[in-house]
């Protein structure tokens, strides 16, 4: 069988534009004389649809676009599999199915409904969908084809967290002896997830002794980044072909041929490309072109500038050095060097005058209390104000430079450096920031070496260092990963790394205490298994005493 | 049977404090010689627990506290029903149940698990819980008692939206002939919801021909406000007794007596009390005492100041008039009059000097572009900066004055008037703001009449009025309610109110375009069926063309 996997990048809610992409894919497939073309999960609507799914006019319009797609296959010899949310015809708890439509000769043959509905982390499918009840086989050029939707093949590999479905569609398929398993996915990226997804496909194919093709969505939709990497696995579980990551691609598979064409994956390159794609799509899909950001001479803003220059083009990025009386000598010079290396625009605006104006205005109201975090935040907020003025006047989106370690501990100023439309590296720990920065510098110095070498500092008071008020970032990052991603208790972490329990407990309590700041942070690109700005829900006001019983 | 409904106000995660409240309730019940004491849903943990439920140490600790509660009933003659999340002993999709523990004589007799799990709007119960499978009857002083948990009794009244369960526990109970139905709830307030909840109880009791007691949580937890109003309904569906709204209360019910003691509910008083409770608990439960806010002389900040003075005490509220060169004469005088009427502290700080400093600093970078929204936002952000400085230096929480109509349309400045720890009236339409303000003034002038009379204006440029760039608020509010709460399409709304379709479509698109601002707004108190900051999920980047097909 000749199959075209159409790894497209839809825009959420753009039914017309997404349908155009699907029709173009079908025309391309017809030209290539394929038997089957496969589109990703919910490709007419884009994924995730969120509460658009609760608007009946949205569902009606989606179904009309499906009819339009079906009509376009009239007279063609191929079958098309297209993902979409659809009305549940039965009176059940939820009024929708997450479905794959099977289309032949101008007609919708029927639907396969998603059986396993992820309702954890960033997924809320039970909020909208009723689970499908049975696996069906479809006759495509006299082959028995089974269709699965994303999660449906994951239970079998026992790699899921938070959930353990009582059904396993792969076990059903073992009894049904299909000739081919199709999986349509909208499976978001996280660090090293492409490799995991590949192994899930291999396990499923091996378990059913049958080849499997997976077609994944690609592109950034708000916080989620879909990596693509659609794949073809044979019945022995060997990967024979793979589409490109982080871009649209059409992968032609011929199940009669066996040549293998494997894309080599690199975790750090993937991370970089994920961030570039996430940033680029956030701008492109909302019609913005230009970004500005503050360049402090530090590592975080330097990394964000590199990603922005790659994603938007150097001509669309403006870096601003915004020095204060406390800025180090290197602050402006390192920022300027970075801007030169990247070829982006660069401005220096001192914050001294508004800082003086505020101090003069506010000091009478400070009741002679000493310089403290108030004046530190003031400087960060003046910078935020300047960036937002540039944004408002000239149509830039401000990029927020905070990393995950800082956001975890609240080492960031609300309405100051937390200003912005997008948190580009908000899901990277400080350790990952350094590693990725060095990866960017692997061939030549783009980020100034001095930026990499100097100890991290917010430079908001004389001789300030992050290490004045934070433990070593290696410790912070371990606790962050242990608590937020792995749900370890303080005692478990203290034992695991031989840390003082009190220090671990303090860090964990600090993570909770700063929930109010993160709640007002811009959306951030998700690249870990558990990001702060999406898929993690904790109350602001709470009194869970973090100590083991 | 003598029953005590213990309508308590737990703090999320405060297992120790909540357990103490439960133990005190049991002691009080014993003193009053009751047969049964009932606590709200998830009363050991407080509701909602969010992702604390994913931490196994949290669940273990909860179960230990249940054992402590059970032990305290040793030697007592009463039965206690206590709500908590508990480990699901079976290997199922989700590893928890939302349960009621039945406790007698120091022992846990068993559990009734919640059958219907709301997974819509602000509820995410399928994210954590497996549904219970059967209703049980419990022998309490030789009466057959059935236990239901919140949602379990709601399907029968057919008033739920978004969902239509295939089970109805009330139908099960019709066959089981209980002598009493107990419902433990954590049912959040929205406008006129207490009346609806009452009618749900009446329907359930009538359907089973059996008396029903409902014990509801009370108190504010972040955005959600629980109103209490626990209730006793007889087998003919008549309300015979009701606990107080918006405060802790213990309602003693004797099913052998019939005297009726009904609390009169008033929708506007309820709304006011809800906001007061939500604000008060946000502060109290997080250990803060003092609030500050900008007083513009306008209606929104005036209403917030009234609520804050009631909730925190006038001595804990600081109002700041922050006039600019564009402020009207009445701006400061109306603000001062309000502060005097309320007895709160009051300061005037002109923003002219920092505004000048910014204009001088930024004008060279504005490329001779004219005065526009940039300079307007600048003023709002200077005010935000001043409020945050006061907050940082003196430990106030800043209250954000934005209403729902403004937030809907983005008529608010991010990092400016949107600064703050809590959006007090962010779920009130402009129309509701006026009605509630007049309700506050019903006996005497607290909010200056001039504030009520003058046309709304942001006063950020000469002679500005909201009506310059917005349709009449009555129109905005209709479209807001129609689109956000009722999911009407633009055509449906245009027809319903005889509005131009283009205007309605513009407003709807404006609601979507401003999603990015609301994403960074402080949490807001939820008082409608669909609030912006909680329970409503829409993408920022999307292209759903809002026009009917």
Short mmCIF file of C-alpha atoms in Angstrom, two decimals, chain A residues 11-16 48-61 64-65 91-95 117 119-124 126-128 130 162-166 220-223 281-287 347-351 353-354 357-358 361-362 364-367 369-375 377-379 381-390 392-395 414-415 418-422 483 487 489-490 492 512 516 519-523 530 533 535-549, chain B residues 11-16 48-61 64-65 91-95 117 119-124 126-128 130 162-166 220-223 281-287 347-351 353-354 357-358 361-362 364-367 369-375 377-379 381-390 392-395 414-415 418-422 483 487 489-490 492 512 516 519-523 530 533 535-549:
data_model
loop_
_atom_site.label_atom_id
_atom_site.label_comp_id
_atom_site.label_asym_id
_atom_site.label_seq_id
_atom_site.Cartn_x
_atom_site.Cartn_y
_atom_site.Cartn_z
CA UNK A 11 -4.02 26.98 13.21
CA UNK A 12 -6.56 26.52 15.99
CA UNK A 13 -9.99 27.59 14.79
CA UNK A 14 -8.88 28.37 11.24
CA UNK A 15 -11.27 25.86 9.68
CA UNK A 16 -10.97 27.45 6.27
CA UNK A 48 -6.10 21.88 21.24
CA UNK A 49 -9.49 23.45 20.58
CA UNK A 50 -10.23 24.29 24.23
CA UNK A 51 -13.72 25.66 24.88
CA UNK A 52 -14.41 26.37 21.22
CA UNK A 53 -15.67 22.80 21.49
CA UNK A 54 -18.55 24.03 23.64
CA UNK A 55 -19.83 26.31 20.88
CA UNK A 56 -22.28 24.40 18.73
CA UNK A 57 -21.64 26.76 15.81
CA UNK A 58 -17.98 25.68 15.90
CA UNK A 59 -18.88 21.98 15.69
CA UNK A 60 -21.42 22.56 12.94
CA UNK A 61 -18.87 24.52 10.91
CA UNK A 64 -19.45 21.31 7.09
CA UNK A 65 -15.77 21.56 6.29
CA UNK A 91 -27.39 10.92 24.40
CA UNK A 92 -24.36 10.39 26.61
CA UNK A 93 -22.40 12.26 29.28
CA UNK A 94 -20.48 14.32 26.73
CA UNK A 95 -21.86 15.44 23.42
CA UNK A 117 -9.21 10.22 26.43
CA UNK A 119 -7.41 13.95 31.11
CA UNK A 120 -4.24 14.94 32.90
CA UNK A 121 -1.43 17.46 32.58
CA UNK A 122 -2.22 19.62 29.52
CA UNK A 123 -5.05 17.36 28.36
CA UNK A 124 -8.72 17.85 29.25
CA UNK A 126 -13.04 14.24 29.28
CA UNK A 127 -14.21 17.83 29.56
CA UNK A 128 -15.56 17.54 26.03
CA UNK A 130 -17.19 10.69 25.22
CA UNK A 162 -1.53 9.87 36.21
CA UNK A 163 -3.75 7.35 34.48
CA UNK A 164 -4.04 3.66 33.74
CA UNK A 165 -6.88 2.93 31.37
CA UNK A 166 -8.96 -0.19 31.88
CA UNK A 220 3.18 25.72 17.97
CA UNK A 221 -0.24 26.51 19.45
CA UNK A 222 0.17 28.84 22.42
CA UNK A 223 2.23 26.92 24.97
CA UNK A 281 4.25 30.17 15.35
CA UNK A 282 3.11 32.30 18.29
CA UNK A 283 3.99 35.35 16.20
CA UNK A 284 3.04 34.12 12.74
CA UNK A 285 -0.32 32.69 13.76
CA UNK A 286 -1.32 35.88 15.56
CA UNK A 287 -0.09 38.15 12.78
CA UNK A 347 19.44 50.40 21.75
CA UNK A 348 20.67 51.59 25.13
CA UNK A 349 18.23 53.46 27.37
CA UNK A 350 19.33 54.29 30.90
CA UNK A 351 16.64 53.91 33.54
CA UNK A 353 15.99 59.36 35.28
CA UNK A 354 12.65 57.63 35.88
CA UNK A 357 11.76 60.46 39.71
CA UNK A 358 10.15 57.48 41.46
CA UNK A 361 8.09 60.73 44.56
CA UNK A 362 7.82 57.66 46.75
CA UNK A 364 8.13 60.40 51.54
CA UNK A 365 5.67 57.49 51.56
CA UNK A 366 8.23 54.87 52.57
CA UNK A 367 8.36 56.00 56.21
CA UNK A 369 12.29 52.20 55.76
CA UNK A 370 15.60 51.10 54.21
CA UNK A 371 16.30 50.19 50.56
CA UNK A 372 14.84 46.75 50.02
CA UNK A 373 13.13 44.61 47.40
CA UNK A 374 10.79 47.55 46.72
CA UNK A 375 13.54 49.57 45.04
CA UNK A 377 11.41 45.74 41.84
CA UNK A 378 11.09 49.39 40.86
CA UNK A 379 14.05 49.07 38.51
CA UNK A 381 9.29 47.59 36.51
CA UNK A 382 10.77 50.67 34.87
CA UNK A 383 12.38 48.32 32.37
CA UNK A 384 9.05 46.60 31.84
CA UNK A 385 7.44 49.99 31.27
CA UNK A 386 10.04 50.98 28.67
CA UNK A 387 9.67 47.70 26.81
CA UNK A 388 5.88 47.97 26.84
CA UNK A 389 6.09 51.55 25.53
CA UNK A 390 8.21 50.38 22.61
CA UNK A 392 2.70 49.82 22.16
CA UNK A 393 4.21 52.52 19.97
CA UNK A 394 5.83 50.33 17.32
CA UNK A 395 3.94 47.01 17.40
CA UNK A 414 5.88 40.75 38.52
CA UNK A 415 5.10 43.53 35.99
CA UNK A 418 7.88 39.11 33.90
CA UNK A 419 6.31 41.49 31.36
CA UNK A 420 5.76 40.14 27.90
CA UNK A 421 3.63 38.26 25.45
CA UNK A 422 5.52 34.99 25.61
CA UNK A 483 9.00 18.07 43.21
CA UNK A 487 6.03 14.44 42.73
CA UNK A 489 8.23 14.47 48.81
CA UNK A 490 10.87 16.61 50.57
CA UNK A 492 12.47 11.51 49.43
CA UNK A 512 4.09 27.22 46.44
CA UNK A 516 0.59 34.05 42.63
CA UNK A 519 -0.45 32.97 37.68
CA UNK A 520 0.18 36.36 36.11
CA UNK A 521 3.12 35.35 33.97
CA UNK A 522 2.82 35.28 30.20
CA UNK A 523 2.14 31.91 28.58
CA UNK A 530 5.43 19.48 33.57
CA UNK A 533 2.13 27.94 32.87
CA UNK A 535 -0.97 21.66 32.69
CA UNK A 536 -0.03 22.27 36.33
CA UNK A 537 -2.81 23.49 38.61
CA UNK A 538 -2.24 24.55 42.16
CA UNK A 539 -4.13 26.94 44.39
CA UNK A 540 -2.57 30.27 45.32
CA UNK A 541 -4.01 30.29 48.81
CA UNK A 542 -3.28 27.04 50.61
CA UNK A 543 -1.64 25.70 53.73
CA UNK A 544 -0.27 22.32 52.81
CA UNK A 545 2.62 22.06 55.21
CA UNK A 546 5.34 20.44 53.20
CA UNK A 547 6.90 18.07 55.61
CA UNK A 548 6.76 14.33 55.68
CA UNK A 549 4.57 12.57 58.20
CA UNK B 11 -8.46 25.97 54.06
CA UNK B 12 -7.14 24.04 51.09
CA UNK B 13 -4.30 21.79 52.19
CA UNK B 14 -4.58 22.66 55.86
CA UNK B 15 -5.23 19.08 56.95
CA UNK B 16 -4.35 19.83 60.54
CA UNK B 48 -10.79 22.32 45.35
CA UNK B 49 -7.54 20.46 45.97
CA UNK B 50 -6.19 20.83 42.43
CA UNK B 51 -2.95 18.95 41.72
CA UNK B 52 -2.21 18.35 45.39
CA UNK B 53 -4.29 15.27 44.59
CA UNK B 54 -1.44 13.97 42.43
CA UNK B 55 0.98 13.94 45.38
CA UNK B 56 0.80 10.60 47.10
CA UNK B 57 2.11 12.13 50.33
CA UNK B 58 -0.95 14.41 50.33
CA UNK B 59 -3.38 11.51 50.02
CA UNK B 60 -1.55 9.48 52.66
CA UNK B 61 -1.65 12.39 55.07
CA UNK B 64 -4.08 9.55 58.41
CA UNK B 65 -6.17 12.54 59.46
CA UNK B 91 -6.53 -0.73 39.45
CA UNK B 92 -8.64 1.67 37.40
CA UNK B 93 -8.16 4.68 35.13
CA UNK B 94 -7.83 7.10 38.04
CA UNK B 95 -6.31 6.22 41.36
CA UNK B 117 -17.88 13.60 38.52
CA UNK B 119 -15.70 17.84 34.48
CA UNK B 120 -16.70 21.17 33.04
CA UNK B 121 -16.40 24.85 33.85
CA UNK B 122 -14.40 25.11 37.10
CA UNK B 123 -14.57 21.38 37.80
CA UNK B 124 -11.93 18.86 36.74
CA UNK B 126 -12.20 13.30 35.98
CA UNK B 127 -8.62 14.53 36.09
CA UNK B 128 -8.26 12.83 39.46
CA UNK B 130 -12.79 7.38 39.28
CA UNK B 162 -22.18 20.76 29.31
CA UNK B 163 -22.96 17.28 30.54
CA UNK B 164 -25.78 14.76 30.78
CA UNK B 165 -24.80 11.78 32.87
CA UNK B 166 -26.02 8.35 31.85
CA UNK B 220 -13.51 31.55 49.65
CA UNK B 221 -10.74 29.48 48.08
CA UNK B 222 -8.92 31.57 45.45
CA UNK B 223 -11.54 32.40 42.81
CA UNK B 281 -10.76 34.70 52.89
CA UNK B 282 -8.20 35.43 50.17
CA UNK B 283 -6.42 37.65 52.68
CA UNK B 284 -7.06 35.74 55.88
CA UNK B 285 -6.12 32.34 54.48
CA UNK B 286 -2.86 33.66 53.04
CA UNK B 287 -1.96 35.63 56.16
CA UNK B 347 -3.35 59.57 50.07
CA UNK B 348 -2.93 61.67 46.95
CA UNK B 349 0.17 61.10 44.82
CA UNK B 350 0.38 62.93 41.51
CA UNK B 351 1.87 60.90 38.67
CA UNK B 353 6.72 63.81 37.61
CA UNK B 354 7.37 60.21 36.57
CA UNK B 357 10.41 61.67 33.08
CA UNK B 358 9.11 58.84 30.88
CA UNK B 361 13.14 59.50 28.08
CA UNK B 362 10.99 57.75 25.52
CA UNK B 364 13.29 60.24 21.12
CA UNK B 365 12.46 56.56 20.58
CA UNK B 366 8.90 57.19 19.42
CA UNK B 367 9.95 58.42 15.96
CA UNK B 369 4.54 59.25 16.17
CA UNK B 370 1.56 61.05 17.77
CA UNK B 371 0.19 60.60 21.31
CA UNK B 372 -1.71 57.33 21.32
CA UNK B 373 -2.56 54.38 23.54
CA UNK B 374 1.16 54.17 24.44
CA UNK B 375 1.00 57.33 26.53
CA UNK B 377 -0.98 52.96 29.09
CA UNK B 378 2.06 54.73 30.50
CA UNK B 379 -0.11 56.61 32.97
CA UNK B 381 1.43 51.69 34.47
CA UNK B 382 2.89 54.50 36.57
CA UNK B 383 -0.11 54.07 38.85
CA UNK B 384 0.49 50.32 38.94
CA UNK B 385 4.12 50.97 39.84
CA UNK B 386 3.19 53.30 42.70
CA UNK B 387 0.67 50.82 44.11
CA UNK B 388 3.17 47.97 43.87
CA UNK B 389 5.82 50.09 45.63
CA UNK B 390 3.43 50.71 48.50
CA UNK B 392 6.25 45.93 48.53
CA UNK B 393 7.35 48.45 51.14
CA UNK B 394 4.47 48.11 53.58
CA UNK B 395 2.96 44.67 52.96
CA UNK B 414 -1.85 45.18 31.39
CA UNK B 415 0.68 45.91 34.20
CA UNK B 418 -4.65 45.24 35.88
CA UNK B 419 -1.97 45.06 38.60
CA UNK B 420 -2.92 43.39 41.82
CA UNK B 421 -3.29 40.26 43.86
CA UNK B 422 -7.03 39.86 43.41
CA UNK B 483 -21.50 34.86 24.07
CA UNK B 487 -22.64 30.29 23.89
CA UNK B 489 -23.55 32.84 18.01
CA UNK B 490 -23.30 36.43 16.72
CA UNK B 492 -28.39 34.56 17.29
CA UNK B 512 -11.05 36.78 21.72
CA UNK B 516 -3.74 37.54 26.13
CA UNK B 519 -4.30 35.44 30.84
CA UNK B 520 -2.07 37.75 32.86
CA UNK B 521 -4.78 39.23 35.03
CA UNK B 522 -4.89 38.46 38.74
CA UNK B 523 -7.26 35.73 39.87
CA UNK B 530 -18.84 31.64 33.57
CA UNK B 533 -10.16 33.91 35.12
CA UNK B 535 -13.32 27.72 34.29
CA UNK B 536 -13.16 29.29 30.85
CA UNK B 537 -10.38 28.07 28.56
CA UNK B 538 -9.66 29.60 25.20
CA UNK B 539 -6.46 29.79 23.19
CA UNK B 540 -4.69 33.13 22.79
CA UNK B 541 -3.58 32.43 19.24
CA UNK B 542 -6.50 31.31 17.10
CA UNK B 543 -8.35 32.22 13.94
CA UNK B 544 -11.92 31.17 14.49
CA UNK B 545 -13.69 33.61 12.24
CA UNK B 546 -16.75 34.56 14.21
CA UNK B 547 -19.44 34.69 11.65
CA UNK B 548 -22.30 32.34 11.10
CA UNK B 549 -22.15 29.87 8.25
#
